[in-house]
Amino acid sequence: MSDNQHQTEQTNQQWGGRFSEPTDAFVARFTASVDFDKRLYRQDIQGSIAHAKMLAKVGVLTEQERDDILRGLEEILIEIERGQFEWSVALEDVHMNIEAALTKKIGIAGKKLHTGRSRNDQVATDVRLYVRDEIDVILDELSRLQFGLANLAQKEADTIMPGFTHLQTAQPVTFGHHLMAWYEALQRDFERFVDCRKRVNIMPLGAAALAGTTYPIDRHMTAELLGFERPAYNSLDAVSDRDFAIEFCAAASLLLTHLSRASEELVLWTSAQFNFVNVPDRFCTGSSIMPQKKNPDVPELVRGKSGRTNGNLIALLTLMKGQPLAYNKDNQEDKEPLFDSIDTVKGCLRAFADMVPALEPRREVMREAALRGFATATDLADYLVRKGVAFRDAHEIVGKSVAYGVSTSKDLSVMSLDELRQFSDKIDADVFDVLTLEGSVAARDHIGGTAPNQVRAATARALAELAQRHG
């Protein structure tokens, strides 16, 4: 680019009356946001349509001017969606691009559309509309994933697997019970997004630049047209805070944390060392050099993408923390982290919702793994307590029996009665009712427990709630 272009390139004429020289070409590109905020086009047009209808109602626009604006905006929407709209960096952002196109299309009435509003309240409104729409998409995908989990858990309510603490065999659980643990975490994520949506659904439009407007606007009418719960109560706060975007990114980070933890388990379970689960080939890739490899790329990538959402959250918190009231140009930087978190969440949810119903548990491998590591040791301790042995003494007795099992390579469930009685004469033949894997999981027959009938009850509750959610 020549020096002459650097010095003289003309830029945004919408506000050019104040300036004695055109904005430097590099500065124009540096400060422009249209390359990423043009995705707000639908919400920008939606907000402008509502604003025009309100201005006509209060007498700021004539009915003919309103109708011309609505017609022009609808034509622009069609052009954008057909890929026929020309975006200009010189016009900075999505708002100015659409307004300039409208004015070119319908004349002076297009210039009247901006009456009673500012880009400050306009962009805050657009972003809230956009986040609200995307939360609804995310809630649907979350529900789809939860439905897949609950269905699979119902089928696997009796499938025994080892439960872990410190990644060491702890107690036997069922695969269905484990899947429902994922479900419960996602349920809290669902509730967080629902709650976040309530605070997103407040309308900034009418706050104008920072102090409201002298025109006789009807903010309640505009809020109703746009489906907002109510207008924002303070004009300074309405245009300047992005806490709703930060809250969304916090909910996104927690969701991706839960998906990352589940991904880590799937990566472990699909390894040759565990071999608990098969992930179908369509969710995996191979190696360019090792022909035997089948890599669990979907869970690995979801695990990795959690870092993006965490970074976006910190970026927005840092962006906001030093800003005085009211609007500052810093807030242009809110969109890329926010948009990235939205895209990341939707992609990860879709991948998981497609993959989970297709998981193929290897039931015998899981059961055999639960037999290693003395998973029913706690059940033996509880048995002794019920026989009148103090818990600390029972703990010591079981510890000695496990040490014996390690030295003889025998699980507690396959030891003879005589072998067990050498550690306590309180042990009788009925001990084998609790030392089996099936007896162990069935004994925890309380709400939230591992008993298969409790797992089935949990899945039934979940499926009924999901049916009601979308009924």
Short mmCIF file of C-alpha atoms in Angstrom, two decimals:
data_model
loop_
_atom_site.label_atom_id
_atom_site.label_comp_id
_atom_site.label_asym_id
_atom_site.label_seq_id
_atom_site.Cartn_x
_atom_site.Cartn_y
_atom_site.Cartn_z
CA MET A 1 0.00 0.00 0.00
CA SER A 2 1.39 3.43 -0.92
CA ASP A 3 2.02 6.29 1.50
CA ASN A 4 -0.68 8.23 -0.29
CA GLN A 5 -3.21 5.46 0.45
CA HIS A 6 -2.11 5.44 4.11
CA GLN A 7 -2.79 9.17 4.39
CA THR A 8 -5.92 9.72 2.36
CA GLU A 9 -8.10 6.62 2.37
CA GLN A 10 -11.62 7.85 3.18
CA THR A 11 -13.52 5.90 5.79
CA ASN A 12 -16.77 6.05 7.70
CA GLN A 13 -18.83 9.04 6.58
CA GLN A 14 -21.64 8.37 9.04
CA TRP A 15 -19.83 10.32 11.74
CA GLY A 16 -17.36 12.22 9.55
CA GLY A 17 -18.75 15.70 10.18
CA ARG A 18 -16.66 16.13 13.31
CA PHE A 19 -13.34 15.31 11.63
CA SER A 20 -11.06 17.56 9.56
CA GLU A 21 -9.23 14.69 7.90
CA PRO A 22 -10.07 11.09 7.02
CA THR A 23 -9.10 8.28 9.35
CA ASP A 24 -5.76 6.67 8.56
CA ALA A 25 -6.27 3.54 6.47
CA PHE A 26 -4.47 1.29 8.93
CA VAL A 27 -6.44 2.75 11.85
CA ALA A 28 -9.65 2.14 9.92
CA ARG A 29 -8.77 -1.51 9.48
CA PHE A 30 -7.43 -1.82 13.04
CA THR A 31 -10.60 -0.44 14.61
CA ALA A 32 -13.09 -2.12 12.28
CA SER A 33 -15.13 -5.02 13.58
CA VAL A 34 -17.25 -5.94 10.58
CA ASP A 35 -15.17 -9.02 9.78
CA PHE A 36 -16.43 -10.70 12.95
CA ASP A 37 -19.54 -8.79 14.06
CA LYS A 38 -21.33 -9.28 10.74
CA ARG A 39 -22.64 -12.51 12.20
CA LEU A 40 -25.00 -10.24 14.18
CA TYR A 41 -26.77 -9.16 10.99
CA ARG A 42 -30.02 -10.97 11.73
CA GLN A 43 -30.26 -9.54 15.26
CA ASP A 44 -29.26 -6.07 14.02
CA ILE A 45 -32.06 -6.10 11.46
CA GLN A 46 -34.48 -7.54 14.01
CA GLY A 47 -33.66 -4.72 16.43
CA SER A 48 -33.94 -2.06 13.71
CA ILE A 49 -37.36 -3.34 12.64
CA ALA A 50 -38.65 -3.10 16.20
CA HIS A 51 -37.06 0.34 16.62
CA ALA A 52 -38.68 1.63 13.42
CA LYS A 53 -42.11 0.35 14.45
CA MET A 54 -41.74 2.06 17.82
CA LEU A 55 -40.58 5.37 16.25
CA ALA A 56 -43.64 5.35 13.98
CA LYS A 57 -45.95 4.69 16.92
CA VAL A 58 -44.61 7.69 18.86
CA GLY A 59 -44.71 9.93 15.79
CA VAL A 60 -41.00 10.28 15.05
CA LEU A 61 -41.42 8.44 11.74
CA THR A 62 -44.37 8.58 9.35
CA GLU A 63 -46.10 5.35 8.46
CA GLN A 64 -44.65 5.61 4.94
CA GLU A 65 -41.14 6.05 6.31
CA ARG A 66 -41.65 3.06 8.60
CA ASP A 67 -42.91 0.90 5.75
CA ASP A 68 -39.99 1.93 3.52
CA ILE A 69 -37.52 1.08 6.30
CA LEU A 70 -39.12 -2.31 6.96
CA ARG A 71 -39.16 -3.15 3.26
CA GLY A 72 -35.55 -2.10 2.85
CA LEU A 73 -34.37 -4.07 5.87
CA GLU A 74 -36.16 -7.19 4.71
CA GLU A 75 -34.52 -6.89 1.29
CA ILE A 76 -31.10 -6.47 2.91
CA LEU A 77 -31.71 -9.56 5.06
CA ILE A 78 -32.43 -11.58 1.92
CA GLU A 79 -29.31 -10.22 0.20
CA ILE A 80 -27.10 -11.13 3.16
CA GLU A 81 -28.47 -14.65 3.42
CA ARG A 82 -28.00 -15.19 -0.32
CA GLY A 83 -24.41 -13.98 -0.09
CA GLN A 84 -25.14 -10.95 -2.30
CA PHE A 85 -24.40 -8.25 0.28
CA GLU A 86 -21.10 -6.38 0.03
CA TRP A 87 -19.51 -5.77 3.41
CA SER A 88 -17.19 -2.79 3.72
CA VAL A 89 -14.39 -2.44 6.29
CA ALA A 90 -14.56 1.31 5.67
CA LEU A 91 -17.99 1.31 7.29
CA GLU A 92 -16.51 -0.27 10.43
CA ASP A 93 -19.21 -2.60 11.67
CA VAL A 94 -22.38 -4.52 10.93
CA HIS A 95 -24.58 -1.61 12.03
CA MET A 96 -23.08 1.00 9.69
CA ASN A 97 -22.94 -1.43 6.79
CA ILE A 98 -26.64 -2.18 7.07
CA GLU A 99 -27.62 1.45 7.68
CA ALA A 100 -25.60 2.65 4.68
CA ALA A 101 -27.15 -0.02 2.46
CA LEU A 102 -30.61 0.93 3.71
CA THR A 103 -30.07 4.62 2.97
CA LYS A 104 -28.79 3.80 -0.50
CA LYS A 105 -31.83 1.63 -1.09
CA ILE A 106 -34.66 3.87 0.26
CA GLY A 107 -33.15 7.34 0.54
CA ILE A 108 -33.46 9.82 3.40
CA ALA A 109 -35.82 7.62 5.44
CA GLY A 110 -32.83 5.31 6.00
CA LYS A 111 -30.98 8.14 7.72
CA LYS A 112 -33.90 8.62 10.11
CA LEU A 113 -33.76 5.05 11.46
CA HIS A 114 -30.97 5.89 13.91
CA THR A 115 -33.08 8.54 15.65
CA GLY A 116 -33.24 7.95 19.40
CA ARG A 117 -30.51 5.35 19.56
CA SER A 118 -26.72 5.01 19.42
CA ARG A 119 -24.38 2.32 18.24
CA ASN A 120 -23.68 1.82 21.96
CA ASP A 121 -27.18 0.62 22.84
CA GLN A 122 -27.62 -0.92 19.40
CA VAL A 123 -24.62 -3.26 19.71
CA ALA A 124 -25.48 -4.15 23.32
CA THR A 125 -28.97 -5.10 22.13
CA ASP A 126 -27.68 -7.09 19.15
CA VAL A 127 -25.27 -9.08 21.29
CA ARG A 128 -27.94 -9.87 23.87
CA LEU A 129 -30.33 -11.02 21.15
CA TYR A 130 -27.59 -13.15 19.64
CA VAL A 131 -26.54 -14.74 22.94
CA ARG A 132 -30.19 -15.41 23.78
CA ASP A 133 -30.71 -17.19 20.45
CA GLU A 134 -27.53 -19.22 20.88
CA ILE A 135 -28.41 -20.22 24.45
CA ASP A 136 -31.63 -21.71 23.09
CA VAL A 137 -29.62 -23.75 20.56
CA ILE A 138 -27.21 -24.87 23.29
CA LEU A 139 -30.05 -25.91 25.59
CA ASP A 140 -31.50 -28.07 22.82
CA GLU A 141 -28.13 -29.75 22.18
CA LEU A 142 -27.58 -30.26 25.92
CA SER A 143 -30.96 -31.95 26.15
CA ARG A 144 -30.09 -34.19 23.21
CA LEU A 145 -26.87 -35.25 24.92
CA GLN A 146 -28.64 -35.86 28.22
CA PHE A 147 -31.27 -37.95 26.43
CA GLY A 148 -28.54 -40.10 24.90
CA LEU A 149 -26.85 -40.54 28.27
CA ALA A 150 -30.04 -41.47 30.09
CA ASN A 151 -31.03 -43.99 27.42
CA LEU A 152 -27.62 -45.65 27.44
CA ALA A 153 -27.53 -45.65 31.24
CA GLN A 154 -30.91 -47.36 31.33
CA LYS A 155 -29.58 -50.15 29.09
CA GLU A 156 -26.43 -50.51 31.19
CA ALA A 157 -27.99 -50.34 34.67
CA ASP A 158 -26.69 -53.86 35.46
CA THR A 159 -23.29 -53.58 33.76
CA ILE A 160 -20.69 -53.79 36.52
CA MET A 161 -17.47 -51.83 36.30
CA PRO A 162 -14.88 -50.67 38.82
CA GLY A 163 -15.41 -47.28 40.42
CA PHE A 164 -12.24 -45.32 40.98
CA THR A 165 -10.75 -42.85 43.41
CA HIS A 166 -7.22 -41.61 42.74
CA LEU A 167 -7.63 -43.69 39.56
CA GLN A 168 -7.31 -46.78 41.76
CA THR A 169 -10.03 -49.41 42.04
CA ALA A 170 -12.30 -48.33 44.90
CA GLN A 171 -15.74 -49.99 44.85
CA PRO A 172 -17.84 -51.63 42.16
CA VAL A 173 -20.42 -49.47 40.42
CA THR A 174 -22.38 -49.93 37.23
CA PHE A 175 -21.71 -48.34 33.87
CA GLY A 176 -25.24 -46.93 33.98
CA HIS A 177 -24.54 -45.30 37.36
CA HIS A 178 -21.34 -43.76 35.99
CA LEU A 179 -23.12 -42.36 32.94
CA MET A 180 -25.77 -40.81 35.18
CA ALA A 181 -22.98 -39.01 37.07
CA TRP A 182 -22.16 -37.31 33.76
CA TYR A 183 -25.87 -36.59 33.34
CA GLU A 184 -26.16 -34.87 36.72
CA ALA A 185 -23.21 -32.56 35.97
CA LEU A 186 -24.79 -31.63 32.63
CA GLN A 187 -28.10 -30.98 34.37
CA ARG A 188 -26.42 -28.30 36.48
CA ASP A 189 -24.92 -26.88 33.29
CA PHE A 190 -28.39 -26.78 31.74
CA GLU A 191 -29.74 -24.91 34.75
CA ARG A 192 -26.84 -22.44 34.61
CA PHE A 193 -27.58 -21.57 30.98
CA VAL A 194 -31.29 -21.19 31.76
CA ASP A 195 -30.43 -18.87 34.61
CA CYS A 196 -27.91 -16.95 32.50
CA ARG A 197 -30.60 -16.42 29.84
CA LYS A 198 -32.74 -14.53 32.36
CA ARG A 199 -30.05 -11.87 32.78
CA VAL A 200 -29.27 -11.80 29.06
CA ASN A 201 -32.92 -11.09 28.32
CA ILE A 202 -32.85 -7.42 29.41
CA MET A 203 -33.07 -4.76 26.69
CA PRO A 204 -30.47 -1.95 26.47
CA LEU A 205 -32.11 -0.25 23.46
CA GLY A 206 -33.23 3.26 24.36
CA ALA A 207 -30.22 3.92 26.59
CA ALA A 208 -28.69 5.58 23.50
CA ALA A 209 -25.03 6.55 23.94
CA LEU A 210 -25.16 6.57 27.74
CA ALA A 211 -27.85 8.98 28.97
CA GLY A 212 -31.03 8.00 27.16
CA THR A 213 -32.71 10.19 24.53
CA THR A 214 -34.91 13.28 24.41
CA TYR A 215 -37.26 11.64 21.90
CA PRO A 216 -40.56 10.26 23.27
CA ILE A 217 -39.60 6.61 22.78
CA ASP A 218 -41.61 3.69 24.14
CA ARG A 219 -39.03 1.23 25.46
CA HIS A 220 -41.64 -1.19 26.77
CA MET A 221 -43.09 -1.53 23.27
CA THR A 222 -39.65 -2.22 21.78
CA ALA A 223 -38.87 -4.73 24.52
CA GLU A 224 -42.11 -6.56 23.83
CA LEU A 225 -41.50 -6.64 20.08
CA LEU A 226 -38.05 -8.13 20.64
CA GLY A 227 -39.16 -10.64 23.27
CA PHE A 228 -37.16 -9.07 26.10
CA GLU A 229 -38.36 -9.45 29.67
CA ARG A 230 -38.06 -5.69 30.24
CA PRO A 231 -35.95 -2.64 29.37
CA ALA A 232 -32.74 -2.03 31.32
CA TYR A 233 -33.41 0.33 34.22
CA ASN A 234 -30.21 2.39 34.03
CA SER A 235 -28.87 3.83 30.80
CA LEU A 236 -25.23 3.97 31.94
CA ASP A 237 -25.22 0.35 33.03
CA ALA A 238 -27.17 -0.79 29.97
CA VAL A 239 -24.52 0.20 27.43
CA SER A 240 -21.35 -0.37 29.43
CA ASP A 241 -21.41 -3.75 31.14
CA ARG A 242 -20.77 -7.10 29.50
CA ASP A 243 -21.33 -9.22 32.58
CA PHE A 244 -23.98 -11.21 30.72
CA ALA A 245 -21.32 -12.27 28.19
CA ILE A 246 -18.91 -13.08 31.02
CA GLU A 247 -21.59 -15.15 32.75
CA PHE A 248 -22.24 -17.02 29.51
CA CYS A 249 -18.52 -17.74 29.13
CA ALA A 250 -18.36 -18.93 32.76
CA ALA A 251 -21.23 -21.36 32.12
CA ALA A 252 -19.48 -22.44 28.92
CA SER A 253 -16.22 -23.08 30.80
CA LEU A 254 -17.97 -25.24 33.37
CA LEU A 255 -19.78 -27.20 30.67
CA LEU A 256 -16.54 -27.80 28.78
CA THR A 257 -14.85 -28.79 32.04
CA HIS A 258 -17.48 -31.50 32.50
CA LEU A 259 -17.17 -32.63 28.89
CA SER A 260 -13.38 -32.63 29.26
CA ARG A 261 -13.55 -34.88 32.31
CA ALA A 262 -15.85 -37.27 30.47
CA SER A 263 -13.50 -37.12 27.49
CA GLU A 264 -10.55 -38.04 29.70
CA GLU A 265 -12.41 -41.13 30.90
CA LEU A 266 -13.32 -42.12 27.34
CA VAL A 267 -9.70 -41.74 26.26
CA LEU A 268 -8.64 -44.03 29.11
CA TRP A 269 -11.45 -46.51 28.58
CA THR A 270 -10.74 -46.90 24.86
CA SER A 271 -7.05 -47.62 25.45
CA ALA A 272 -5.74 -51.18 25.16
CA GLN A 273 -4.88 -51.07 28.86
CA PHE A 274 -8.53 -50.51 29.88
CA ASN A 275 -10.51 -51.66 26.83
CA PHE A 276 -13.80 -50.84 28.59
CA VAL A 277 -15.53 -49.09 25.70
CA ASN A 278 -15.41 -49.05 21.92
CA VAL A 279 -15.96 -45.73 20.18
CA PRO A 280 -17.22 -46.35 16.62
CA ASP A 281 -14.78 -45.72 13.80
CA ARG A 282 -16.67 -42.66 12.53
CA PHE A 283 -15.59 -40.74 15.67
CA CYS A 284 -11.94 -41.79 15.41
CA THR A 285 -8.94 -41.45 13.13
CA GLY A 286 -5.86 -43.52 12.43
CA SER A 287 -2.14 -42.91 12.44
CA SER A 288 -0.09 -41.84 9.44
CA ILE A 289 2.67 -44.29 10.41
CA MET A 290 1.21 -46.92 12.75
CA PRO A 291 -1.47 -48.95 10.93
CA GLN A 292 -2.89 -50.52 14.09
CA LYS A 293 -3.82 -47.21 15.72
CA LYS A 294 -7.38 -46.05 16.33
CA ASN A 295 -7.28 -42.66 17.99
CA PRO A 296 -10.24 -41.29 20.01
CA ASP A 297 -10.00 -37.90 18.32
CA VAL A 298 -13.43 -36.57 19.27
CA PRO A 299 -12.98 -36.88 23.05
CA GLU A 300 -9.35 -35.76 22.79
CA LEU A 301 -10.31 -32.64 20.86
CA VAL A 302 -13.19 -31.83 23.21
CA ARG A 303 -10.76 -32.19 26.11
CA GLY A 304 -8.42 -29.76 24.38
CA LYS A 305 -11.12 -27.25 23.50
CA SER A 306 -11.92 -26.72 27.17
CA GLY A 307 -8.78 -24.56 27.22
CA ARG A 308 -10.34 -22.20 24.67
CA THR A 309 -13.40 -21.54 26.79
CA ASN A 310 -11.30 -21.03 29.91
CA GLY A 311 -9.11 -18.56 28.02
CA ASN A 312 -12.13 -16.70 26.65
CA LEU A 313 -13.57 -16.30 30.15
CA ILE A 314 -10.33 -14.82 31.46
CA ALA A 315 -10.09 -12.56 28.41
CA LEU A 316 -13.54 -11.07 29.06
CA LEU A 317 -12.97 -10.67 32.80
CA THR A 318 -9.72 -8.86 32.06
CA LEU A 319 -11.39 -6.74 29.37
CA MET A 320 -14.06 -5.49 31.75
CA LYS A 321 -12.20 -5.05 35.02
CA GLY A 322 -10.58 -1.67 34.33
CA GLN A 323 -13.31 0.11 32.37
CA PRO A 324 -14.95 3.25 33.75
CA LEU A 325 -18.58 3.96 32.90
CA ALA A 326 -19.91 4.14 30.29
CA TYR A 327 -19.08 2.62 26.89
CA ASN A 328 -15.44 2.25 25.84
CA LYS A 329 -13.92 0.98 22.60
CA ASP A 330 -12.44 -1.88 24.64
CA ASN A 331 -15.84 -3.53 24.41
CA GLN A 332 -15.32 -4.23 20.72
CA GLU A 333 -13.04 -6.98 22.02
CA ASP A 334 -15.93 -8.75 23.73
CA LYS A 335 -17.22 -10.40 20.58
CA GLU A 336 -14.45 -12.67 19.37
CA PRO A 337 -13.99 -14.49 22.71
CA LEU A 338 -17.77 -14.69 23.14
CA PHE A 339 -18.37 -15.94 19.60
CA ASP A 340 -15.55 -18.46 19.95
CA SER A 341 -17.02 -19.86 23.16
CA ILE A 342 -20.44 -20.13 21.53
CA ASP A 343 -19.03 -21.96 18.51
CA THR A 344 -16.87 -24.21 20.69
CA VAL A 345 -19.74 -25.19 22.99
CA LYS A 346 -22.08 -25.96 20.11
CA GLY A 347 -19.47 -28.03 18.29
CA CYS A 348 -18.49 -30.04 21.35
CA LEU A 349 -22.09 -30.69 22.34
CA ARG A 350 -22.97 -31.88 18.85
CA ALA A 351 -19.97 -34.22 18.78
CA PHE A 352 -20.82 -35.68 22.19
CA ALA A 353 -24.56 -35.93 21.51
CA ASP A 354 -23.81 -37.88 18.31
CA MET A 355 -21.14 -40.08 19.91
CA VAL A 356 -22.62 -41.09 23.28
CA PRO A 357 -25.55 -43.18 21.99
CA ALA A 358 -23.08 -45.06 19.76
CA LEU A 359 -20.70 -46.08 22.58
CA GLU A 360 -20.25 -49.86 22.85
CA PRO A 361 -19.40 -51.02 26.38
CA ARG A 362 -17.34 -54.20 26.72
CA ARG A 363 -19.25 -55.64 29.64
CA GLU A 364 -17.09 -58.68 30.40
CA VAL A 365 -13.91 -56.62 30.36
CA MET A 366 -15.44 -54.14 32.80
CA ARG A 367 -16.59 -56.90 35.11
CA GLU A 368 -13.23 -58.64 35.06
CA ALA A 369 -11.52 -55.33 35.88
CA ALA A 370 -13.83 -54.86 38.86
CA LEU A 371 -12.68 -58.24 40.20
CA ARG A 372 -9.12 -56.90 40.32
CA GLY A 373 -8.20 -54.52 43.09
CA PHE A 374 -10.40 -55.93 45.90
CA ALA A 375 -13.37 -53.73 45.02
CA THR A 376 -15.60 -55.35 47.66
CA ALA A 377 -13.26 -54.70 50.61
CA THR A 378 -15.50 -51.95 51.97
CA ASP A 379 -18.46 -54.33 51.79
CA LEU A 380 -16.56 -56.81 53.97
CA ALA A 381 -15.81 -54.05 56.49
CA ASP A 382 -19.49 -53.06 56.57
CA TYR A 383 -20.43 -56.74 57.02
CA LEU A 384 -18.16 -57.02 60.07
CA VAL A 385 -19.62 -53.84 61.58
CA ARG A 386 -23.08 -55.31 61.24
CA LYS A 387 -21.73 -58.35 63.13
CA GLY A 388 -20.74 -56.12 66.04
CA VAL A 389 -17.10 -55.35 65.19
CA ALA A 390 -16.02 -51.74 65.71
CA PHE A 391 -15.35 -50.03 62.38
CA ARG A 392 -11.65 -49.34 63.04
CA ASP A 393 -11.15 -53.01 63.98
CA ALA A 394 -13.09 -54.09 60.92
CA HIS A 395 -10.90 -51.84 58.79
CA GLU A 396 -7.77 -53.56 60.14
CA ILE A 397 -9.22 -57.04 59.64
CA VAL A 398 -10.09 -56.31 56.02
CA GLY A 399 -6.66 -54.75 55.44
CA LYS A 400 -5.03 -58.01 56.55
CA SER A 401 -7.35 -60.06 54.35
CA VAL A 402 -6.47 -57.86 51.36
CA ALA A 403 -2.75 -58.28 52.09
CA TYR A 404 -3.33 -62.03 52.08
CA GLY A 405 -5.16 -61.72 48.77
CA VAL A 406 -2.28 -59.77 47.26
CA SER A 407 0.21 -62.45 48.33
CA THR A 408 -1.96 -65.30 47.01
CA SER A 409 -3.37 -63.46 43.94
CA LYS A 410 -6.91 -64.11 45.17
CA ASP A 411 -9.80 -61.67 45.24
CA LEU A 412 -11.90 -61.61 48.41
CA SER A 413 -14.84 -63.10 46.54
CA VAL A 414 -12.92 -66.25 45.58
CA MET A 415 -11.35 -66.95 48.98
CA SER A 416 -12.76 -69.91 50.90
CA LEU A 417 -14.68 -69.41 54.13
CA ASP A 418 -11.77 -70.93 56.08
CA GLU A 419 -9.35 -68.48 54.51
CA LEU A 420 -11.56 -65.54 55.51
CA ARG A 421 -12.20 -66.82 59.03
CA GLN A 422 -8.49 -66.78 59.82
CA PHE A 423 -8.88 -63.02 60.08
CA SER A 424 -12.11 -62.97 62.13
CA ASP A 425 -14.41 -65.61 63.60
CA LYS A 426 -17.33 -63.22 62.98
CA ILE A 427 -17.23 -64.17 59.32
CA ASP A 428 -19.85 -66.76 58.33
CA ALA A 429 -21.08 -68.28 55.08
CA ASP A 430 -23.45 -65.36 54.47
CA VAL A 431 -20.39 -63.17 53.77
CA PHE A 432 -20.46 -64.27 50.14
CA ASP A 433 -23.75 -62.42 49.69
CA VAL A 434 -21.81 -59.15 50.02
CA LEU A 435 -18.47 -60.12 48.52
CA THR A 436 -19.82 -60.70 45.01
CA LEU A 437 -19.81 -57.73 42.65
CA GLU A 438 -23.54 -58.08 42.09
CA GLY A 439 -24.22 -58.19 45.81
CA SER A 440 -22.05 -55.16 46.39
CA VAL A 441 -23.81 -52.88 43.92
CA ALA A 442 -27.26 -54.18 44.87
CA ALA A 443 -26.63 -53.48 48.57
CA ARG A 444 -26.47 -49.69 47.95
CA ASP A 445 -30.20 -49.57 47.43
CA HIS A 446 -31.00 -45.96 48.26
CA ILE A 447 -31.66 -42.89 46.15
CA GLY A 448 -28.42 -41.98 44.42
CA GLY A 449 -26.98 -45.44 45.08
CA THR A 450 -25.50 -48.01 42.71
CA ALA A 451 -28.26 -50.64 42.92
CA PRO A 452 -29.49 -51.36 39.39
CA ASN A 453 -33.09 -50.62 40.35
CA GLN A 454 -31.94 -47.22 41.67
CA VAL A 455 -30.09 -46.54 38.42
CA ARG A 456 -33.21 -47.42 36.46
CA ALA A 457 -35.25 -45.13 38.69
CA ALA A 458 -32.74 -42.32 38.07
CA THR A 459 -32.89 -42.79 34.31
CA ALA A 460 -36.69 -42.89 34.40
CA ARG A 461 -36.75 -39.59 36.31
CA ALA A 462 -34.32 -38.08 33.83
CA LEU A 463 -36.21 -39.24 30.75
CA ALA A 464 -39.52 -38.00 32.20
CA GLU A 465 -37.96 -34.59 32.91
CA LEU A 466 -36.53 -34.41 29.39
CA ALA A 467 -39.91 -35.34 27.90
CA GLN A 468 -41.58 -32.61 29.97
CA ARG A 469 -38.88 -30.11 28.97
CA HIS A 470 -39.68 -30.60 25.31
CA GLY A 471 -43.34 -31.53 25.64
#
